[in-house]
PDB file of C-alpha atoms in Angstrom:
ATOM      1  CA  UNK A  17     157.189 -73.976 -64.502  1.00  0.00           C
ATOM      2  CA  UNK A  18     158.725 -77.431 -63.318  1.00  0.00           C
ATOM      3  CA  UNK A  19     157.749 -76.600 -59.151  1.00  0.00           C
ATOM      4  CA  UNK A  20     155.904 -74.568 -57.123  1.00  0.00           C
ATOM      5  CA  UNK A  21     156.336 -74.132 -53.586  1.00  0.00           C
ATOM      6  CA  UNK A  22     153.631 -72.745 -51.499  1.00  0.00           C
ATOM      7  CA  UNK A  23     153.200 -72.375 -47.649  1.00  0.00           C
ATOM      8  CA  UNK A  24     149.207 -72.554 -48.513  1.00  0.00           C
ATOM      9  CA  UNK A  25     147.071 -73.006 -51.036  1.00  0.00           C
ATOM     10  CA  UNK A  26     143.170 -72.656 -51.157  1.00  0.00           C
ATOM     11  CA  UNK A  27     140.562 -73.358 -54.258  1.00  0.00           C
ATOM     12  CA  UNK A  28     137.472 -72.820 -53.699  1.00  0.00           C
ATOM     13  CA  UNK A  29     135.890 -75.055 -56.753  1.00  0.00           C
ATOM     14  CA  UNK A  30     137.638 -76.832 -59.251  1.00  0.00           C
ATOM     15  CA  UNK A  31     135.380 -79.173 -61.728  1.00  0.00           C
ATOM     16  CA  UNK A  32     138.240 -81.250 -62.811  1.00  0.00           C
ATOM     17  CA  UNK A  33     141.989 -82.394 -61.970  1.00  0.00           C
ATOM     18  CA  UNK A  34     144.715 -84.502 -62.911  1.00  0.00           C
ATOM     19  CA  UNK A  35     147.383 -84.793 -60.669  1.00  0.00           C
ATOM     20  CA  UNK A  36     150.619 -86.329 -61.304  1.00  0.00           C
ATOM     21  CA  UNK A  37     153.745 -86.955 -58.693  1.00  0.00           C
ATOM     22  CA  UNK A  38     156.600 -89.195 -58.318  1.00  0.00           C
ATOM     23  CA  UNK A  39     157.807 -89.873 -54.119  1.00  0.00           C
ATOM     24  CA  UNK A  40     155.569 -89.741 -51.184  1.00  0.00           C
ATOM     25  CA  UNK A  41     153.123 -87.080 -50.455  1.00  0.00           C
ATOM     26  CA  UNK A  42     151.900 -85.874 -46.937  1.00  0.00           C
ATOM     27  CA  UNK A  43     148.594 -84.506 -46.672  1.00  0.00           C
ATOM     28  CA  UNK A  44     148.355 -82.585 -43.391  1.00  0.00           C
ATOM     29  CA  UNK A  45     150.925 -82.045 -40.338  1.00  0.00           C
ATOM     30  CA  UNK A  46     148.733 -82.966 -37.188  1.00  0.00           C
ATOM     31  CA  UNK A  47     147.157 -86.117 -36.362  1.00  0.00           C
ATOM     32  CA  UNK A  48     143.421 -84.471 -35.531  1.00  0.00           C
ATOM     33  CA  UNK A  49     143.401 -82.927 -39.910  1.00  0.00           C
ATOM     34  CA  UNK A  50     140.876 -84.738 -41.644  1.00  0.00           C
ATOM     35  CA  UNK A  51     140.717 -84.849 -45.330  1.00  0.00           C
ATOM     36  CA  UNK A  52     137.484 -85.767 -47.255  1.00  0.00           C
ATOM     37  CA  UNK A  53     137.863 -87.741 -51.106  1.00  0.00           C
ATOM     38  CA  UNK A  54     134.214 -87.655 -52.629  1.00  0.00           C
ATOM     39  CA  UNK A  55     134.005 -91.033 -54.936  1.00  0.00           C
ATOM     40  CA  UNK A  56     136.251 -93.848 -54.751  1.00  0.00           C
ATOM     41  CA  UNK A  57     139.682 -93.877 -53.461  1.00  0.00           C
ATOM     42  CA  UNK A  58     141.433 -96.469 -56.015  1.00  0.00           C
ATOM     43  CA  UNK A  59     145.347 -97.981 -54.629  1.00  0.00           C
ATOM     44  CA  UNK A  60     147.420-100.379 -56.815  1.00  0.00           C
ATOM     45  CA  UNK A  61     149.330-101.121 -53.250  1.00  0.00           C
ATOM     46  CA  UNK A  62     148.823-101.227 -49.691  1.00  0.00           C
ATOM     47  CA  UNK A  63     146.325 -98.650 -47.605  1.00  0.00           C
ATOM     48  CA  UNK A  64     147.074 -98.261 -44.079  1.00  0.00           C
ATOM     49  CA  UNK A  65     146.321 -96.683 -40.882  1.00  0.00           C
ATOM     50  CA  UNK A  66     147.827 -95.899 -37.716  1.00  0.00           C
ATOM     51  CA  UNK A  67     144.266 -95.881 -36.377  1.00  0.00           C
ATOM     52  CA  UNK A  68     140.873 -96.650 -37.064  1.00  0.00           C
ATOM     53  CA  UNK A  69     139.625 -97.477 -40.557  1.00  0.00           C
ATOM     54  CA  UNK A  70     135.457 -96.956 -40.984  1.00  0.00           C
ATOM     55  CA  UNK A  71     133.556 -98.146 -44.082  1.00  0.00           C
ATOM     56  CA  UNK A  72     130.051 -98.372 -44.444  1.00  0.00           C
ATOM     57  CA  UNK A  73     130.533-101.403 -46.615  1.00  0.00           C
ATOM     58  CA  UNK A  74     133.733-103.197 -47.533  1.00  0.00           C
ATOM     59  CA  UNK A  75     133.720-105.496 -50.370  1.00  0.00           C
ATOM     60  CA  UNK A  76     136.886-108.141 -51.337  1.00  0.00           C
ATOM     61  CA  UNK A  77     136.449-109.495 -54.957  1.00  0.00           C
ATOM     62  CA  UNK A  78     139.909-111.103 -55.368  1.00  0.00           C
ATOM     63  CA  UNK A  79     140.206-114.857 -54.306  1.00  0.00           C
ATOM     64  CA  UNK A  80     143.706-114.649 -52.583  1.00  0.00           C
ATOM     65  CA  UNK A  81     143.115-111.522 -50.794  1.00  0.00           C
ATOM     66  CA  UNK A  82     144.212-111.239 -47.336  1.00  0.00           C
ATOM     67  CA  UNK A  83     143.693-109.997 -44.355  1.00  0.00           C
ATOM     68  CA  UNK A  84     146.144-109.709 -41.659  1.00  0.00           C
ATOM     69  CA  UNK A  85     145.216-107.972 -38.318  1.00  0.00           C
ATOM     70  CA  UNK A  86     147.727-107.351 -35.789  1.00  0.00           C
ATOM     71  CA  UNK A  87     147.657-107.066 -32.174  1.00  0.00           C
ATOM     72  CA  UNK A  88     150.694-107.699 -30.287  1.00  0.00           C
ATOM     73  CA  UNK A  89     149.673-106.534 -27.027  1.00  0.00           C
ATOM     74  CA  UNK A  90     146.266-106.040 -27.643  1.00  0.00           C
ATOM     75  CA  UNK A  91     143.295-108.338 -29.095  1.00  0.00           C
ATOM     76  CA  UNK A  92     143.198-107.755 -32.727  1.00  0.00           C
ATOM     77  CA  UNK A  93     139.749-107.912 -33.666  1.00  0.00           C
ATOM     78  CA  UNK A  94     136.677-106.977 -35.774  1.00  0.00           C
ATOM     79  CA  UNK A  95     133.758-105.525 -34.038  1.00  0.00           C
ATOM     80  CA  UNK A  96     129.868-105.819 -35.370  1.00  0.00           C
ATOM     81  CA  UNK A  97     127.609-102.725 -34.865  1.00  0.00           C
ATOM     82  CA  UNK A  98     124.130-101.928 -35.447  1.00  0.00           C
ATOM     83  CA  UNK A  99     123.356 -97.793 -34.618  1.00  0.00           C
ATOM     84  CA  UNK A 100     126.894 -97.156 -33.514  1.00  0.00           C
ATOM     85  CA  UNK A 101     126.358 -99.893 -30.453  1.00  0.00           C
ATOM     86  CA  UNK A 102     129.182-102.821 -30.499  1.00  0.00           C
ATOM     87  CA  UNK A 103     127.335-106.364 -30.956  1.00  0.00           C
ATOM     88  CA  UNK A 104     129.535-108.923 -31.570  1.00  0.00           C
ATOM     89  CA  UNK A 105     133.464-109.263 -31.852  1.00  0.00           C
ATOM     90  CA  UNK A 106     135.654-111.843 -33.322  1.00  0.00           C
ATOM     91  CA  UNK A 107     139.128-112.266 -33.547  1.00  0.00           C
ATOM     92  CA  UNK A 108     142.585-113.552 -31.261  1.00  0.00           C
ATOM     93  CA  UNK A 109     142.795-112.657 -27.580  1.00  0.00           C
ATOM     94  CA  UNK A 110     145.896-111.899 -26.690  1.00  0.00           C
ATOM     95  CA  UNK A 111     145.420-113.013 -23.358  1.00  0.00           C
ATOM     96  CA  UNK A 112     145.760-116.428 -24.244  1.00  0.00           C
ATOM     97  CA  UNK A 113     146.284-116.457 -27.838  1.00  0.00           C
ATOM     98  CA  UNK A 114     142.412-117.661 -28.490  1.00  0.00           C
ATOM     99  CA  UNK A 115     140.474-117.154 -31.360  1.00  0.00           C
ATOM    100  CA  UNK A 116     137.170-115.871 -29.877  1.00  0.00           C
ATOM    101  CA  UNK A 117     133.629-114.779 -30.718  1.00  0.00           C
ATOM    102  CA  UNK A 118     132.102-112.781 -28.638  1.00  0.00           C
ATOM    103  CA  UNK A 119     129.215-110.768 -27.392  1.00  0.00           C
ATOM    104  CA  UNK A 120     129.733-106.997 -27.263  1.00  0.00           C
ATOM    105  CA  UNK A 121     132.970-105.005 -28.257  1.00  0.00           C
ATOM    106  CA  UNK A 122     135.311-106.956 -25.871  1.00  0.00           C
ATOM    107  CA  UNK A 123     136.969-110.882 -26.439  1.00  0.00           C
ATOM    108  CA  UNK A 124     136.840-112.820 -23.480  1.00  0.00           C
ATOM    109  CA  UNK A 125     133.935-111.357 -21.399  1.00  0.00           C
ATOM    110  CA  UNK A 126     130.532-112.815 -23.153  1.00  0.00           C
ATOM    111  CA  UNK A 127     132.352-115.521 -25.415  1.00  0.00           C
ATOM    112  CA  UNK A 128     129.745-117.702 -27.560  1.00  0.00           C
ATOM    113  CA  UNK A 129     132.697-119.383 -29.538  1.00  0.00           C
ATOM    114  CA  UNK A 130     136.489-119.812 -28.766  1.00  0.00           C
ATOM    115  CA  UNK A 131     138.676-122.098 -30.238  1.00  0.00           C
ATOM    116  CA  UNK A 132     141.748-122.369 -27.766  1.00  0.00           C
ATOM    117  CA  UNK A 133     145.744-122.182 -29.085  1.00  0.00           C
ATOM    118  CA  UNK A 134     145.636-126.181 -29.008  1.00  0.00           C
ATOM    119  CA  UNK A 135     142.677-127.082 -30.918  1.00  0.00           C
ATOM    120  CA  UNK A 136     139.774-127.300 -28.319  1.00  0.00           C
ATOM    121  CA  UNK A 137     136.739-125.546 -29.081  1.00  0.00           C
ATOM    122  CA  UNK A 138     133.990-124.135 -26.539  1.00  0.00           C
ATOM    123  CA  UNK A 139     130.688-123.322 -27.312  1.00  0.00           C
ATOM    124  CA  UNK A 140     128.628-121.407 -25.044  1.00  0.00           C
ATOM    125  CA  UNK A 141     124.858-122.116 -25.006  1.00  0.00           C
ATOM    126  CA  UNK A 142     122.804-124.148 -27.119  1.00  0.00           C
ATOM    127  CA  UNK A 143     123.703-125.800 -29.949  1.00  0.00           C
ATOM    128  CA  UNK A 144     120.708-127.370 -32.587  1.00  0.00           C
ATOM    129  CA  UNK A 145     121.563-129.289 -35.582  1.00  0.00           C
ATOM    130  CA  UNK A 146     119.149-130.503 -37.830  1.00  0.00           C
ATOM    131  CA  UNK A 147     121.642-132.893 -39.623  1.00  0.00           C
ATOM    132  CA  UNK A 148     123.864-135.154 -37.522  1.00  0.00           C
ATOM    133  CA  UNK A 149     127.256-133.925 -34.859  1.00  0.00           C
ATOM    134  CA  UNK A 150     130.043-135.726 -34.613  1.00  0.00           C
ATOM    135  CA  UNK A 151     133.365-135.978 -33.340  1.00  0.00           C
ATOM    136  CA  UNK A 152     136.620-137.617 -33.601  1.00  0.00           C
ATOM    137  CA  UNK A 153     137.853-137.184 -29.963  1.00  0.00           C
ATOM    138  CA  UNK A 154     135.621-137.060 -27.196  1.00  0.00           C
ATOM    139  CA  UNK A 155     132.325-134.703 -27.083  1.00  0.00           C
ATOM    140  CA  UNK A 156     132.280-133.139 -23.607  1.00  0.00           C
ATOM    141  CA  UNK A 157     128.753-131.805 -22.709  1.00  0.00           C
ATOM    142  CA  UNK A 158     126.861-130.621 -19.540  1.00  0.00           C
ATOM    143  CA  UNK A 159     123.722-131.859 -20.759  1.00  0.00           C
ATOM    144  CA  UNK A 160     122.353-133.784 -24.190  1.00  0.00           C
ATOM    145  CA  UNK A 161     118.450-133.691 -25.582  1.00  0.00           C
ATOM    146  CA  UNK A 162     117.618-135.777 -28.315  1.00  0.00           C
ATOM    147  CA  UNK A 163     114.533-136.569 -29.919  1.00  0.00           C
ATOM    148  CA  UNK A 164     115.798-139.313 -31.951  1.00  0.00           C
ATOM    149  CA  UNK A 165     118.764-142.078 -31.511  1.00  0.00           C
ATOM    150  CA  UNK A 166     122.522-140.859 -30.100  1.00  0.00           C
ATOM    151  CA  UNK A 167     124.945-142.565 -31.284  1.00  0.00           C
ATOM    152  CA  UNK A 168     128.207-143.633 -29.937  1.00  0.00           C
ATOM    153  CA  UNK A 169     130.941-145.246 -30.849  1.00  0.00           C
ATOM    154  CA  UNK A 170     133.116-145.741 -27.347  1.00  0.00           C
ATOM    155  CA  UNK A 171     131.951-145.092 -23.841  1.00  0.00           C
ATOM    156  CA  UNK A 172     130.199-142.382 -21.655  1.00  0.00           C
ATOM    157  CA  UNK A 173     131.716-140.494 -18.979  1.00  0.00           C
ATOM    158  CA  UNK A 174     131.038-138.542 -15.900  1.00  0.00           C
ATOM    159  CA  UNK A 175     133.058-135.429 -16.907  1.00  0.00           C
ATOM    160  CA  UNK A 176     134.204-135.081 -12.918  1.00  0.00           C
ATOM    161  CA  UNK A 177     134.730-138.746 -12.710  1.00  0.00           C
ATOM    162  CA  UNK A 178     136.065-140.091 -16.114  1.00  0.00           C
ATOM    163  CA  UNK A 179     136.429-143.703 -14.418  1.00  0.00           C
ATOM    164  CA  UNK A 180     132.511-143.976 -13.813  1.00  0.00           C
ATOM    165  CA  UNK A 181     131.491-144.540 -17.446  1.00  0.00           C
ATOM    166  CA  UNK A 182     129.194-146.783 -19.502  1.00  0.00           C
ATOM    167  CA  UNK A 183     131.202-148.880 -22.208  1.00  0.00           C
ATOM    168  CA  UNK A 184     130.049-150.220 -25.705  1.00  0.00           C
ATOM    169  CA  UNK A 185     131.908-152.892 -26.815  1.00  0.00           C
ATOM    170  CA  UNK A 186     129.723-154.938 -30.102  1.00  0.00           C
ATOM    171  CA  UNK A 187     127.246-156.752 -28.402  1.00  0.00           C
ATOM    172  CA  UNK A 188     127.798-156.128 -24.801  1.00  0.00           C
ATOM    173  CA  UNK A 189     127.148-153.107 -22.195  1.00  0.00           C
ATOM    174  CA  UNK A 190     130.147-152.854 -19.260  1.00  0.00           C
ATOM    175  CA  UNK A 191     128.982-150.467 -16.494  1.00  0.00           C
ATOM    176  CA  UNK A 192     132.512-149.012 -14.562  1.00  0.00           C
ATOM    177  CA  UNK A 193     131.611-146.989 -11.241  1.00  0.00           C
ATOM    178  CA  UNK A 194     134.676-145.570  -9.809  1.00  0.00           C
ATOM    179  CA  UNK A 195     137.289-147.897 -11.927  1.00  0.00           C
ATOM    180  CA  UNK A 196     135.433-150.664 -11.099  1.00  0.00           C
ATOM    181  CA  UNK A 197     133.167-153.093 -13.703  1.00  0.00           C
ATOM    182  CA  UNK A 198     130.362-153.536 -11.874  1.00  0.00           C
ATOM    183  CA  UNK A 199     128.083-154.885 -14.435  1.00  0.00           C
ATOM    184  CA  UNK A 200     128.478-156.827 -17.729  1.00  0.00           C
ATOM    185  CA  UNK A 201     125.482-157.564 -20.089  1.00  0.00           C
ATOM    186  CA  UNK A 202     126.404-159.406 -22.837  1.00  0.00           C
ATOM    187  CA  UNK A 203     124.881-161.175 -25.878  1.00  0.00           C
ATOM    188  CA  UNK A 204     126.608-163.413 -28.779  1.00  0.00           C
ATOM    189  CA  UNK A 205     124.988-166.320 -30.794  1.00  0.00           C
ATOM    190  CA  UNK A 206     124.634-168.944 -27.870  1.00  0.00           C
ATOM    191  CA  UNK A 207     124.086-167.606 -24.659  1.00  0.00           C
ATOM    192  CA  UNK A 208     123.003-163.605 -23.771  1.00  0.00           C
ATOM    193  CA  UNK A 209     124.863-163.386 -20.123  1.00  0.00           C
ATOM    194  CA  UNK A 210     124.890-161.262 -17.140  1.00  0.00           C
ATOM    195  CA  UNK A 211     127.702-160.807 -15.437  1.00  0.00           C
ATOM    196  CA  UNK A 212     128.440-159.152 -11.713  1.00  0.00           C
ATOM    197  CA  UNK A 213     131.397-157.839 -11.166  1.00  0.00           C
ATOM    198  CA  UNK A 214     135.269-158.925 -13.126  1.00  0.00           C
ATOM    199  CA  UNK A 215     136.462-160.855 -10.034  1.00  0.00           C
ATOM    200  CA  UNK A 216     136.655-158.578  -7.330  1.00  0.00           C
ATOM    201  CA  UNK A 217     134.508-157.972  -4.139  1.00  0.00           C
ATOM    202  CA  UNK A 218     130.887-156.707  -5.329  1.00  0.00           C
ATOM    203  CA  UNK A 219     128.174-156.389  -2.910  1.00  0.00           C
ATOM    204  CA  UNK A 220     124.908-157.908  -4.094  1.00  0.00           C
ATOM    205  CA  UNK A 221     121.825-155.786  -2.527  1.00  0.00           C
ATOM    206  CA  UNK A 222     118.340-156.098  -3.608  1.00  0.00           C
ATOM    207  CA  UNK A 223     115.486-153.600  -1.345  1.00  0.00           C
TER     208      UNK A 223
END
């Protein structure tokens, strides 16, 4: 026979098959079937879902593969679970179009990394390096601990009050409080100098 139409069909055990079909095929006509493949599922093109896709291991051997996770008005995201209990999440927040790493099952509530649509990137907590940290830009920081030398390569800043800084310029120190260069210590071949003040009124107060 070249078809067979059935309205339902039942086997009970079969110990081997070979199946061969040309078009689409529908398996099941309500969202809540499930259908069970013992052994490995094997596509030559794309495997989707309309929902949730669960693997107890998932394993990507090509070198160009890609992943692309959607999310237009929703985070699209991977969630990390140990025992069925959400641990971390990564992945864009929709919210502000952040990439975002994240404690528990939800981006943007218990962030420990985000990396913000422009560029900036926030870490939350501690961060320990045993090699060197550096930065092209500025490094903005609540607090620094160092048990060895910082280095830096322009000035220091209040983060409230950018104007009240400490400047290194070669061989000299320039103290700015509030815009104004209050202090100069300098050094060159000849003469090491201390200067108060650039010119303007400076109080001089010694207690």
């Amino acid at each position: 026979a070249t078809s067979l139409n059935v309205t339902h069909f039942t086997s009970s055990f079969v110990t081997s098959s070979t199946i061969q079909t040309e078009g689409s095929n529908v398996f099941g006509d309500d969202i809540t079937d499930t259908h069970t493949f013992n052994g490995n599922i094997t596509a030559s093109g794309n495997i989707s879902a309309s929902g949730d896709l669960f693997a107890s291991d998932a394993t990507f051997e090509d070198g160009s593969v890609t992943i692309n996770i959607g999310g237009s008005s929703g985070d699209g995201k991977i969630i990390f679970k140990d025992s069925g209990t959400a641990k971390f999440s990564m992945g864009r927040d929709n919210t502000d179009n952040s990439f975002r790493i994240s404690e528990g099952s939800s981006l943007g509530t218990n962030d420990a990394f985000k990396i913000a649509a422009g560029g900036a990137t926030t870490f939350t907590g501690n961060i320990t390096a045993s090699g060197d940290i550096s930065a092209s830009g500025e490094l903005i920081v609540n607090s620094i601990s160092a048990s060895t030398d910082i280095y830096v390569g322009g000035s220091i800043k209040h983060i409230s009050d950018p104007n009240t800084k400490l400047d290194f310029s070669g061989d000299q120190l320039i103290f700015n409080i509030g815009g104004e260069t209050l202090l100069t210590l300098t050094e060159n071949s000849s003469q090491d100098i201390v200067t108060i003040g650039d010119g303007g009124d400076v109080d001089f107060k010694v207690r």
